[in-house]
Coordinates of C-alpha atoms and ligand atoms in Angstrom, one line a residue:
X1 CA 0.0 0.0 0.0
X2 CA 1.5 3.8 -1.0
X3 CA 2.2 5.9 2.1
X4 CA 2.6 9.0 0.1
X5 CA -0.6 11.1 0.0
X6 CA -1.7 14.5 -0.4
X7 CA -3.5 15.1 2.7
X8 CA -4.1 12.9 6.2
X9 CA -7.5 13.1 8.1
X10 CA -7.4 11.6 11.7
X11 CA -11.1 11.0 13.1
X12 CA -14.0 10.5 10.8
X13 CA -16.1 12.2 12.9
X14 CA -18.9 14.8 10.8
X15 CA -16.2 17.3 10.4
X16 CA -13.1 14.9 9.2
X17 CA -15.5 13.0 7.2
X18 CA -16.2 16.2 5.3
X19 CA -13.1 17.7 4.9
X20 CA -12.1 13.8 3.3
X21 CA -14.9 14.4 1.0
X22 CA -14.1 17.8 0.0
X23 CA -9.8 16.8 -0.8
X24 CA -11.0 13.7 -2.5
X25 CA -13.6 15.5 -4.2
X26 CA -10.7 18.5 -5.0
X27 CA -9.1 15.5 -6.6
X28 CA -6.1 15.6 -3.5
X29 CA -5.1 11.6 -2.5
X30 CA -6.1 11.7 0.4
X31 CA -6.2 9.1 3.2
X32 CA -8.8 8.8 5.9
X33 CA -7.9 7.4 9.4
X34 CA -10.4 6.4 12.3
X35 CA -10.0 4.4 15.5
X36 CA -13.3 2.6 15.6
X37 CA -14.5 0.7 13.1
X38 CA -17.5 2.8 12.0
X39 CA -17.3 6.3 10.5
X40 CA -19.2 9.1 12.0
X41 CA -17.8 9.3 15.3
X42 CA -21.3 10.7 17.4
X43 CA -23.0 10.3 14.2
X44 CA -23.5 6.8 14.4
X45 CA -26.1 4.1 15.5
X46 CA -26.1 1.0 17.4
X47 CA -28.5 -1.8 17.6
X48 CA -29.6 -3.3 20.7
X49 CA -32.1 -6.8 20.6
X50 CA -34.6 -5.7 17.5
X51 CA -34.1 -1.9 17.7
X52 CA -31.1 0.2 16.0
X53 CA -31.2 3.3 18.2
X54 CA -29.6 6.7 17.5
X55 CA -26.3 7.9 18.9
X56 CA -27.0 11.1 18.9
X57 CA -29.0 13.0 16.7
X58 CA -32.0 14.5 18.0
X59 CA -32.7 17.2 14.9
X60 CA -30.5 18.2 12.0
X61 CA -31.0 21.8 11.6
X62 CA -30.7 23.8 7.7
X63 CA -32.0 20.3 5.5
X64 CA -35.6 22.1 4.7
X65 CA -37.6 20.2 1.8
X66 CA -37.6 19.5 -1.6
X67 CA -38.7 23.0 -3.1
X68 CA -36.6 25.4 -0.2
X69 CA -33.8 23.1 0.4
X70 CA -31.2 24.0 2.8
X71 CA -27.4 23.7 3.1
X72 CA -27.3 20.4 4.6
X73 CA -29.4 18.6 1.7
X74 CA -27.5 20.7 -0.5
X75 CA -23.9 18.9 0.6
X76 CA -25.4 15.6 0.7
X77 CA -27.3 16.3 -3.0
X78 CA -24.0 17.6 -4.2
X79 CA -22.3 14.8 -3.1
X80 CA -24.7 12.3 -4.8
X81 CA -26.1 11.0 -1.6
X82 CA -29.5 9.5 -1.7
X83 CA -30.4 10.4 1.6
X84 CA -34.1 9.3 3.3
X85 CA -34.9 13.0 4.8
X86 CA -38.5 13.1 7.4
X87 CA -38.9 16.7 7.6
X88 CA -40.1 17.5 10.9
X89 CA -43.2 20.5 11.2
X90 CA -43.0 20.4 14.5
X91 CA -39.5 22.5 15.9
X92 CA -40.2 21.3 19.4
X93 CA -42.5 21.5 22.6
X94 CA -41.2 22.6 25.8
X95 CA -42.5 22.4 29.2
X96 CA -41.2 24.4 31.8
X97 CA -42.5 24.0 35.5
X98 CA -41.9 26.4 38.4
X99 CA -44.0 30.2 38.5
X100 CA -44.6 31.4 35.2
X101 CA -44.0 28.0 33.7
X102 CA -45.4 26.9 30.1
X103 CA -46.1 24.4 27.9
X104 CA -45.9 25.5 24.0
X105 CA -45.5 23.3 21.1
X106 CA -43.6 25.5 18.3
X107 CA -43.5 24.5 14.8
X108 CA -41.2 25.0 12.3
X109 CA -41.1 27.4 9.6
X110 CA -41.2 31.2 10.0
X111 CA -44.8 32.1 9.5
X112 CA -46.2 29.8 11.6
X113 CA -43.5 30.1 14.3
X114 CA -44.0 33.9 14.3
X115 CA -47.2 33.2 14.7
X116 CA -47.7 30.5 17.7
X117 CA -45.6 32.9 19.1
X118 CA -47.9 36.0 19.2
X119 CA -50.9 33.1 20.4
X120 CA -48.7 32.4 23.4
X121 CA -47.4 35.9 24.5
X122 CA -49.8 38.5 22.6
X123 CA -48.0 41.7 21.8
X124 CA -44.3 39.5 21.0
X125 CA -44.6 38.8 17.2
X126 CA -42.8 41.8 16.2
X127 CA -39.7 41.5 18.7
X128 CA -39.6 37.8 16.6
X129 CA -39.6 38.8 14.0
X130 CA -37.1 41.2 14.4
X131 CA -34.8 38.4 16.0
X132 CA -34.7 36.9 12.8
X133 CA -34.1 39.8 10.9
X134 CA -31.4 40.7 13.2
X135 CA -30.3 36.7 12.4
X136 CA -30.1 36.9 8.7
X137 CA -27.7 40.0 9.3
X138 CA -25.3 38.5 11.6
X139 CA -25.3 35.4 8.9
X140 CA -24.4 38.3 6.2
X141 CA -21.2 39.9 8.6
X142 CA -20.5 36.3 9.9
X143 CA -20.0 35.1 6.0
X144 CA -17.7 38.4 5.5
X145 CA -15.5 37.4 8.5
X146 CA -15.4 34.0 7.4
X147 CA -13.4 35.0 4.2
X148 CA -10.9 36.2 6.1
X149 CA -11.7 39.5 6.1
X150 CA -12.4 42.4 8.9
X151 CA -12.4 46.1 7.6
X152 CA -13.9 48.0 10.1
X153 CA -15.1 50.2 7.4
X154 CA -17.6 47.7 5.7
X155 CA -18.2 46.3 9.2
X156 CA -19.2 50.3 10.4
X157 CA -21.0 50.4 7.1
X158 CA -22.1 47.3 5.9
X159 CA -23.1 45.2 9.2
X160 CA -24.1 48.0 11.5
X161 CA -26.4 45.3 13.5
X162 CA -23.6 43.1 14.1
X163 CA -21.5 46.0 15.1
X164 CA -24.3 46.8 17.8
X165 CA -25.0 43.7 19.0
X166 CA -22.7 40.8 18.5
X167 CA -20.9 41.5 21.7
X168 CA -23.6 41.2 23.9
X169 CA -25.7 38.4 25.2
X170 CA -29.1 37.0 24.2
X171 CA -30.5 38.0 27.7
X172 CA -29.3 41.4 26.8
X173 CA -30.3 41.8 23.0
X174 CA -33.8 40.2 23.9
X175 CA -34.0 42.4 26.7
X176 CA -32.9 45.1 24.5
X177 CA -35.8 44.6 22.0
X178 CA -38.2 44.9 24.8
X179 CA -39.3 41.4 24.8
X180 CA -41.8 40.1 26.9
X181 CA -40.5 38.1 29.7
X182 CA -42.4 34.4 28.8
X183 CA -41.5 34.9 24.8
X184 CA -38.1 35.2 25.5
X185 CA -38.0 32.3 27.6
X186 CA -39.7 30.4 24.9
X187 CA -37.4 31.5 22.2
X188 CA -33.9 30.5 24.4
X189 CA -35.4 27.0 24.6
X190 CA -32.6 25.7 21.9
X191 CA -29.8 26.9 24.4
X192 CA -28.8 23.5 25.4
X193 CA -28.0 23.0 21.3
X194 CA -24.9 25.1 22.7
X195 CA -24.3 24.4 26.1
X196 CA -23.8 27.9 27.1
X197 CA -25.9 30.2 30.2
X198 CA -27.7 32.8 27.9
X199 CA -26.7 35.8 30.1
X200 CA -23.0 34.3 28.5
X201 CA -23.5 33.0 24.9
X202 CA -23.3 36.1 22.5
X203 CA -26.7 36.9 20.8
X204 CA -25.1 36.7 17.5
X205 CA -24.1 32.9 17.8
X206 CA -28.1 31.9 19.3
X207 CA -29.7 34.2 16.9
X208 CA -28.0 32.1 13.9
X209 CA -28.8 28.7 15.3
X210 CA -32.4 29.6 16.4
X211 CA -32.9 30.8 12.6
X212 CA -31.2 28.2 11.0
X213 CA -33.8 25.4 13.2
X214 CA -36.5 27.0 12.2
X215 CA -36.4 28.8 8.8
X216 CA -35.5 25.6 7.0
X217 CA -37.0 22.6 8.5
X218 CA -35.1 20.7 10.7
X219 CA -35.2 16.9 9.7
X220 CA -33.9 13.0 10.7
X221 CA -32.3 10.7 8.4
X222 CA -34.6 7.9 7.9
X223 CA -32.0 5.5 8.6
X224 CA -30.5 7.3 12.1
X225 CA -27.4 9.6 11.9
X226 CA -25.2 6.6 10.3
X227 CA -27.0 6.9 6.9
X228 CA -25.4 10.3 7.2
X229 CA -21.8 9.4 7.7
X230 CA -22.0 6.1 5.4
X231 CA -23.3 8.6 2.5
X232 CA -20.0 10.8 3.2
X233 CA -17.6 7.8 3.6
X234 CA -19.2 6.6 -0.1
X235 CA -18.4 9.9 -1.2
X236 CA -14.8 9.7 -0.2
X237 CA -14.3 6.0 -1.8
X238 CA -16.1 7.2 -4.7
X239 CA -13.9 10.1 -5.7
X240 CA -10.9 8.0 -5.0
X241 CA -10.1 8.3 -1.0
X242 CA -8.6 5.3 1.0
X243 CA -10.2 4.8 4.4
X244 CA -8.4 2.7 7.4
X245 CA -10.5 1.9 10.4
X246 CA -9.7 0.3 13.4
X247 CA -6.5 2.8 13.4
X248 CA -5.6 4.8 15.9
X249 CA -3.4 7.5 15.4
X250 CA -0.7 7.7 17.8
X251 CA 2.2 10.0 16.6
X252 CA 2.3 13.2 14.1
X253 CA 5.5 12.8 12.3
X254 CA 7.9 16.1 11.9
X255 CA 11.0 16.8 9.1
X256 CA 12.7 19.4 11.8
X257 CA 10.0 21.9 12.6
X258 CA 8.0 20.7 9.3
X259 CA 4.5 18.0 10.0
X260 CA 5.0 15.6 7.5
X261 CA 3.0 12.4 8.7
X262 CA 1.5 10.6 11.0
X263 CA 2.0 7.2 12.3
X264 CA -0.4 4.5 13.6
X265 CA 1.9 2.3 16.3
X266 CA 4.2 1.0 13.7
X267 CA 2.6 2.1 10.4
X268 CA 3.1 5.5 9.0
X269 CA 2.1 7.5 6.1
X270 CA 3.5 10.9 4.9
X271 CA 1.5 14.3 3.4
X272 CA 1.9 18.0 3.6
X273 CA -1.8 18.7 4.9
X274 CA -2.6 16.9 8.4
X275 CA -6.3 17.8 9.2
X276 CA -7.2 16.7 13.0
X277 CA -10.8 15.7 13.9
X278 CA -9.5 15.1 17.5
X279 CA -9.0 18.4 20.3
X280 CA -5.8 20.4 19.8
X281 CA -5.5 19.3 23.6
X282 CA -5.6 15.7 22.9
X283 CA -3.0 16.2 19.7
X284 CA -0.9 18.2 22.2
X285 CA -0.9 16.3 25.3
X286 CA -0.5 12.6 23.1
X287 CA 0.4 13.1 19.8
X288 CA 3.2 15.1 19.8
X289 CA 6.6 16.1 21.4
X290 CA 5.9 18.5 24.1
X291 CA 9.0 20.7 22.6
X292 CA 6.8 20.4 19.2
X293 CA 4.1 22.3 20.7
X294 CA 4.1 26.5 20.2
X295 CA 4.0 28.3 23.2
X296 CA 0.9 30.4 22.1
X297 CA -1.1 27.5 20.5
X298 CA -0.5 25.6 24.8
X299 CA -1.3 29.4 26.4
X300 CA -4.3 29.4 23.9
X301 CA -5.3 25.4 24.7
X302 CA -5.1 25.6 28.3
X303 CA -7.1 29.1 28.9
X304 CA -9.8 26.9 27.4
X305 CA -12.5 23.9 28.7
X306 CA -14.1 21.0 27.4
X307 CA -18.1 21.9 26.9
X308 CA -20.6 20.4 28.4
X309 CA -21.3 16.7 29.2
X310 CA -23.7 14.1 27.8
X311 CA -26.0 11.4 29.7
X312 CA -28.4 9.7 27.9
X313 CA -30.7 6.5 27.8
X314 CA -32.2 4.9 24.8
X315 CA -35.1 2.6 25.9
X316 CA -36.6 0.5 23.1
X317 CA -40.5 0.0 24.5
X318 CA -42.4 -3.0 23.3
X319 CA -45.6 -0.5 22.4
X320 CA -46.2 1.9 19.5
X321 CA -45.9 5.6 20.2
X322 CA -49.9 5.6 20.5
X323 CA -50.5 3.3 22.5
X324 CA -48.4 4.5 24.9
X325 CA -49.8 7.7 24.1
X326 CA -46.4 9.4 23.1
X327 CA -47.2 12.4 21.1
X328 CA -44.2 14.5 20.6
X329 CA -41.2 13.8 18.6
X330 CA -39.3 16.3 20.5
X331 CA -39.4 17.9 23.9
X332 CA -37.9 19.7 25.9
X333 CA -38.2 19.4 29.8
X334 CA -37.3 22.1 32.3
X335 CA -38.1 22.6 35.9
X336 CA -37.9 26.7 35.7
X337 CA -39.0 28.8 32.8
X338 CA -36.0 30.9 33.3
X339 CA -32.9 29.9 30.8
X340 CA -30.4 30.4 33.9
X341 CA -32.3 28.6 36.4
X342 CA -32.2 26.0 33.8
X343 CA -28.5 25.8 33.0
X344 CA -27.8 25.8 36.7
X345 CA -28.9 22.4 37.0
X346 CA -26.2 21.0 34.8
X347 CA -24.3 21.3 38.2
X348 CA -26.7 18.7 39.5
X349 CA -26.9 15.3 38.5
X350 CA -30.4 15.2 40.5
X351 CA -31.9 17.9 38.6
X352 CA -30.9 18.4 35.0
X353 CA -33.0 18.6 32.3
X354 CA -34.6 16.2 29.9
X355 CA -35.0 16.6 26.1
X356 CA -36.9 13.5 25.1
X357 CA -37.2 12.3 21.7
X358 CA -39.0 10.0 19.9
X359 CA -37.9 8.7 16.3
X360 CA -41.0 7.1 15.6
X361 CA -43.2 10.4 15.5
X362 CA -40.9 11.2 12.4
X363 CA -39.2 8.1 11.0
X364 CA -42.8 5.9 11.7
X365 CA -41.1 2.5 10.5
X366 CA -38.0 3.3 13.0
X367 CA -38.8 0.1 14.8
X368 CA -40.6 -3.0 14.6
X369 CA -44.3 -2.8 14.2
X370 CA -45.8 -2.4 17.7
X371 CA -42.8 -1.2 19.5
X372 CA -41.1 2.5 19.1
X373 CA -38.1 4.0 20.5
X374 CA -37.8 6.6 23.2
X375 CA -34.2 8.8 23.5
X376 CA -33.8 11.0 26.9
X377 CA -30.9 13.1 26.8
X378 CA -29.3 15.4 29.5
X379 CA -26.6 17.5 30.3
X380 CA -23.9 18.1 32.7
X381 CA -21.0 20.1 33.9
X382 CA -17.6 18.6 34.2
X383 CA -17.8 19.8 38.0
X384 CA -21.0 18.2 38.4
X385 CA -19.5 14.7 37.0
X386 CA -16.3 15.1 38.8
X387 CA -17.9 14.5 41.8
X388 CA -18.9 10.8 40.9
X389 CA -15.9 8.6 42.4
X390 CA -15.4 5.3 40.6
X391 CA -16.7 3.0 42.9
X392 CA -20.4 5.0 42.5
X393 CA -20.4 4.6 39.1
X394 CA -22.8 2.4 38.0
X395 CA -25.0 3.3 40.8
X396 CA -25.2 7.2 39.9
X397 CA -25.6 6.2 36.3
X398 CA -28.4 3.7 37.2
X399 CA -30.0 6.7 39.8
X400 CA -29.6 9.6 36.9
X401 CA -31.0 6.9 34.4
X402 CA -34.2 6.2 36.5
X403 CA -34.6 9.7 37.5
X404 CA -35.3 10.5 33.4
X405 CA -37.5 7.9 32.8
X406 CA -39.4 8.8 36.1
X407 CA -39.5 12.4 35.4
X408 CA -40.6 12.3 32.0
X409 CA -43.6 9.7 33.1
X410 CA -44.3 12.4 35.4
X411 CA -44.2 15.3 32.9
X412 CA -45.6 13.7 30.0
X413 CA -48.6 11.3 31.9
X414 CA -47.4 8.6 29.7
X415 CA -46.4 5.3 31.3
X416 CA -43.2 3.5 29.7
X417 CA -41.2 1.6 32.6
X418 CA -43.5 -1.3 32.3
X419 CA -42.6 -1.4 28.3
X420 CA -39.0 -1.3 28.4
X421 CA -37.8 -4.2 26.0
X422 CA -34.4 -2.8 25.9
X423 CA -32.4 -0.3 27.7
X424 CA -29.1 1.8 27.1
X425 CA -27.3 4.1 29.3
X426 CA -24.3 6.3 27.8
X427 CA -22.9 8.3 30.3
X428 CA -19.4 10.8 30.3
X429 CA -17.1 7.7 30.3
X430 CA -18.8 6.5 27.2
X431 CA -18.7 8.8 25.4
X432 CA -15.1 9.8 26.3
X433 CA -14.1 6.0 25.2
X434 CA -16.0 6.0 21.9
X435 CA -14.8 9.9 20.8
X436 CA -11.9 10.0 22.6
X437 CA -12.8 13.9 23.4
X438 CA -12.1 15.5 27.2
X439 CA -14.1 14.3 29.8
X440 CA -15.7 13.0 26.3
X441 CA -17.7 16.2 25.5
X442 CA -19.1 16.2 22.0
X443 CA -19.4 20.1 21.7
X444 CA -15.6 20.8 21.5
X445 CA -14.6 23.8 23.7
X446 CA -17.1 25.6 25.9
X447 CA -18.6 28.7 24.3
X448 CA -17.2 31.7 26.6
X449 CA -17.5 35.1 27.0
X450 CA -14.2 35.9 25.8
X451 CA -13.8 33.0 23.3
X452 CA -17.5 33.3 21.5
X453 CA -18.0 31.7 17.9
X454 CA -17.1 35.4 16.5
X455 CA -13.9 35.8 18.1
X456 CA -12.8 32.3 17.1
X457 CA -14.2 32.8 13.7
X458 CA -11.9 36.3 13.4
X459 CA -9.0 34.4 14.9
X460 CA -9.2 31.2 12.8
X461 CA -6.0 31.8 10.6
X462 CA -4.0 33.2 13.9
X463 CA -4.3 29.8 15.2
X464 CA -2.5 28.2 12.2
X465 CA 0.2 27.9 14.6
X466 CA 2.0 24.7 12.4
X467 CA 2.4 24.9 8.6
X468 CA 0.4 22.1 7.3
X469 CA -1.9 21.3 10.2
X470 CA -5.0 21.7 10.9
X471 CA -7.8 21.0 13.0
X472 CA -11.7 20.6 12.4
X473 CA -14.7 19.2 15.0
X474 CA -17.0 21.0 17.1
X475 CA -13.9 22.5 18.9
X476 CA -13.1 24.8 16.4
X477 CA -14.6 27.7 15.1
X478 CA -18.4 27.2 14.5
X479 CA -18.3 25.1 17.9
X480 CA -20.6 22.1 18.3
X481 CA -23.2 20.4 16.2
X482 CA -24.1 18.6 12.6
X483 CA -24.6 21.2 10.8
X484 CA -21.7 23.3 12.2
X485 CA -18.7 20.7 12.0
X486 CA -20.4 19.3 8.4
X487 CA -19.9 23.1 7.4
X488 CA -16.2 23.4 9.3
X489 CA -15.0 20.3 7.9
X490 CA -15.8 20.9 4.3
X491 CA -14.2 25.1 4.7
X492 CA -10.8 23.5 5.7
X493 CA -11.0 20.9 2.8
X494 CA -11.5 22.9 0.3
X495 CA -9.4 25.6 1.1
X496 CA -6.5 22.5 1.7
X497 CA -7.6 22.3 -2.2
X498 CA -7.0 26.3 -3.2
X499 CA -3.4 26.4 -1.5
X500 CA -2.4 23.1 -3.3
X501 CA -3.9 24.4 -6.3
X502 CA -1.8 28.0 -6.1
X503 CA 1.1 26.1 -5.4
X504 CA 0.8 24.2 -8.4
X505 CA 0.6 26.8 -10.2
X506 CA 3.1 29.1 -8.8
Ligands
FAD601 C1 -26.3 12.8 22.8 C2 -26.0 13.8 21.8 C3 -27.0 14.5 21.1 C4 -26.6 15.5 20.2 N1 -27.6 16.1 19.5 C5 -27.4 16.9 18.5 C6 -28.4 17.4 17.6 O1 -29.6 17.1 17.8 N2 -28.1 18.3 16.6 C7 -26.8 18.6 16.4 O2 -26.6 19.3 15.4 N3 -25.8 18.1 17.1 C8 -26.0 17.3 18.2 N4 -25.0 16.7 18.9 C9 -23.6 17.2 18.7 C10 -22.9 16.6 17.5 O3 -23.2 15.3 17.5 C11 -21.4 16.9 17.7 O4 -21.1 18.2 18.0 C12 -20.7 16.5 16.4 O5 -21.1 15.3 15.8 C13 -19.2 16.4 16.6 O6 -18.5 16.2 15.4 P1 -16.9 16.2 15.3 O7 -16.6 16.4 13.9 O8 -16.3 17.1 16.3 O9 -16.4 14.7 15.6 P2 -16.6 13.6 16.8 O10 -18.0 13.1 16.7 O11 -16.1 14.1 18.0 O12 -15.7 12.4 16.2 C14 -14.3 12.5 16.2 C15 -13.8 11.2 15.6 O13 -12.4 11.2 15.6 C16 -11.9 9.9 16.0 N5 -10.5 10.1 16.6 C17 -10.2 10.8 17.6 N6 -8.9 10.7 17.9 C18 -8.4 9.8 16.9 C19 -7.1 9.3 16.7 N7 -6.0 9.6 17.4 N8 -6.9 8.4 15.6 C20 -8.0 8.1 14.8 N9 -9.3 8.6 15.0 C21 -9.4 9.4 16.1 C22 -12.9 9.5 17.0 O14 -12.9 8.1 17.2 C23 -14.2 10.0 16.4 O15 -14.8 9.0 15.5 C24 -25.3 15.8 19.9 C25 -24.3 15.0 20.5 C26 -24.6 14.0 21.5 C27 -23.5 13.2 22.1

């Protein structure tokens, strides 16, 4: 086998799996390298008696339909991939206890969104709608950074909006637009899609993910988030890629201060372009020389933390959806109706929230005739976590795992436990062993104040600190998320591309 290529990928998570699709595509020999033996990293499935639940996935936001596509079906239709989209009308319920708590089901699509939104808070629809508008501007000035550019003069000019507001917070810019209390709350309900307090996460950042859910219609792939990631490994193959699973990476290779391969215990193959879909923490503290490291790039790595941590439990239930009186495919579960309150229980593993899905109220054929499958997710802090020592393990996990399914019997009226065919529990360790992340967070680095999607967006060629590497996942500059690492993955690949085509021809 040749060990000469044009460009290396490490981790077919989403965002190495595009940027391999976008060098082979580029028509760049390129080589593809994952530890497991499935691509997709989070965006995988796993099958369990007679049910093949999701990894992850609860909504892919920008696919939309047939007739208003978004960029997600685009990149899939571009790359040939025949992919079984269920469009999804509804965006999601939410049910918040606690004073001043809610339930609203929200669907998707602007109109009607706007206007559920007015029915539940009269006097709000024209602070939505101005939300969006204020969305579809920071998606103009966001595109203009993105190309590497920052004049202050077209930014003055050009993207006054963004100017005004993209350094403050959504609790601020809602605020700001005079926004009543309970729509607000209603409209920050997607903040666990970032993992970030609102009073925090810059308005800018929200603003684009809340639009992007519900302009174009979120959807599932009929076939779970592995359809996905099979579609993008054919892609690779097609155009000419070579994939290796079961191959860990284990060393980046260096000519003097030059990258020039990587090795795989023994095995090692040599390029100019390294693209890493692990953390620059993980390539720092493992695969390289400490004296290989730049100062800056460590100072940079260390000032930042792993995002937020995953729990969930996948219960295959031998009754259909209406029987058991399931009627949601999404919803979310909060004890307060306040967006702080809310993240504040991430610090508690007896409190956090819920977001419960259920594939078969949008993929109806998900399961068996007669069964469905039910998905609880929730989230928690690193601190929180930390506390569990190892000899409580797999009671905590058991007490957080019961917890769920209690609570949302509670919440929802609908009885499950006596159903439960088959049950799966992932938990931080899990996760941490299948994606080999920190603390195994799937959302890359925590979204900070000073270290907000914009910032890292401006400072994305700064942190080029070594020639010829580079690194793509939901710790880089879009952060966390399908839609975002799909969309980071496939920007680094094809600009790998342009620089090997201006060399070239230089
Ligand atoms: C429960 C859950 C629910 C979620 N829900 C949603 C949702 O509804 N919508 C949404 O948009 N996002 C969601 N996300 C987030 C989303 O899944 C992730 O942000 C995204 O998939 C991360 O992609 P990534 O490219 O960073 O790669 P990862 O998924 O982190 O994959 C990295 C890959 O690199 C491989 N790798 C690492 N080190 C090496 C090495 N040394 N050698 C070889 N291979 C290596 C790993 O094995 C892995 O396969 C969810 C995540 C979870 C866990």
């Amino acid at each position: 086998m040749d060990d000469r290529y044009d460009v290396i990928v490490v981790g077919a998570g989403n965002a190495g799996l595009s940027a391999a699709a976008a060098t082979s595509k580029g028509g760049l020999k390129t080589l593809l390298l994952e530890r497991n033996i499935l691509p997709g990293g989070c965006a995988t499935s796993f099958c369990r008696g007679r049910f093949e639940f999701e990894a992850s996935l609860h909504e892919l936001a920008n696919v939309g339909t047939k007739e208003q596509n978004g960029s997600i079906r685009r990149l899939f239709d571009s790359l040939g991939a025949d992919v079984g989209w269920c469009t999804e009308q509804t965006a999601f319920r939410v049910l918040a206890d606690g004073h001043g708590g809610y339930d609203a089901t929200m669907p998707s699509g602007m109109e009607a969104f706007c206007d559920e939104m007015e029915r539940q808070v009269p006097g709000c629809r024209d602070s939505v709608v101005t939300v969006f508008k204020l969305a579809e501007e920071m998606n103009a000035a966001i595109a203009y950074l993105s190309s590497g550019k920052a004049d202050p003069n077209v930014l003055m000019n050009e993207h006054a909006d963004f100017m005004r507001m993209a350094s403050h917070s959504v609790d601020e810019c809602l605020e700001a637009l005079q926004m009543p209390a309970k729509a607000q709350n209603i409209l920050k309900t997607y903040w666990p899609y970032i993992g970030a307090k609102t009073s925090e996460l810059d308005f800018a950042h929200y603003a684009l993910l809340l639009e992007r859910y519900i302009r174009t219609f979120p959807a599932m792939p009929e076939m779970r988030s592995h359809e996905l990631s099979l579609a993008l490994e054919k892609a690779i193959r097609d155009s000419g890629g070579d994939i290796w699973y079961n191959c860990e990476v284990t060393e980046l290779l260096f000519d003097g201060e030059t990258i020039c391969g990587v090795a795989a215990g023994e095995r090692k193959w040599y390029a100019g372009h390294i693209v890493l879909n692990c953390f620059p923490s993980t390539a720092y503290s493992q695969l390289m020389e400490a004296s290989k490291v730049p100062e800056k790039a460590a100072k940079i790595d260390s000032a930042r933390r792993p995002g937020s941590l995953f729990f969930t439990v996948n219960l295959g239930l031998n009754r259909s959806c209406d029987e058991l009186g399931i009627g949601d495919y999404s919803v979310f579960l909060f004890d307060s109706p306040d967006a702080g309150q809310q993240y504040d229980t991430l610090f508690d593993t007896e409190r956090s929230f819920i977001i419960a899905n259920c594939l078969n109220k949008v993929v109806p054929n998900a399961s068996p005739k007669g069964t469905c499958m039910l998905f609880l997710t929730t989230m928690l802090t690193e601190e929180a976590w930390g506390e569990v020592k190892p000899e409580e393990y797999k009671r905590v996990k058991n007490r957080i795992a019961k917890r769920m399914i209690e609570t949302y019997e509670r919440r929802l009226g609908a009885s499950v436990s006596p159903y439960i065919e088959e049950i799966v529990i992932a938990a931080p360790p899990t996760f941490a062993r299948y994606l080999n992340t920190p603390d195994g967070t799937p959302y890359g680095y925590q979204i900070q104040p000073w270290d907000t999607m914009i910032s890292r967006i401006m400072n994305a060629r700064n942190e080029g600190f070594i020639d010829g590497l580079y690194f793509v996942g939901a710790h880089a500059e879009r952060s966390d998320g399908y839609s975002s690492t799909y969309a980071n993955g496939r920007s680094v690949g094809e600009r790998i591309v342009r620089e090997v085509q201006k060399n070239v021809g230089a």
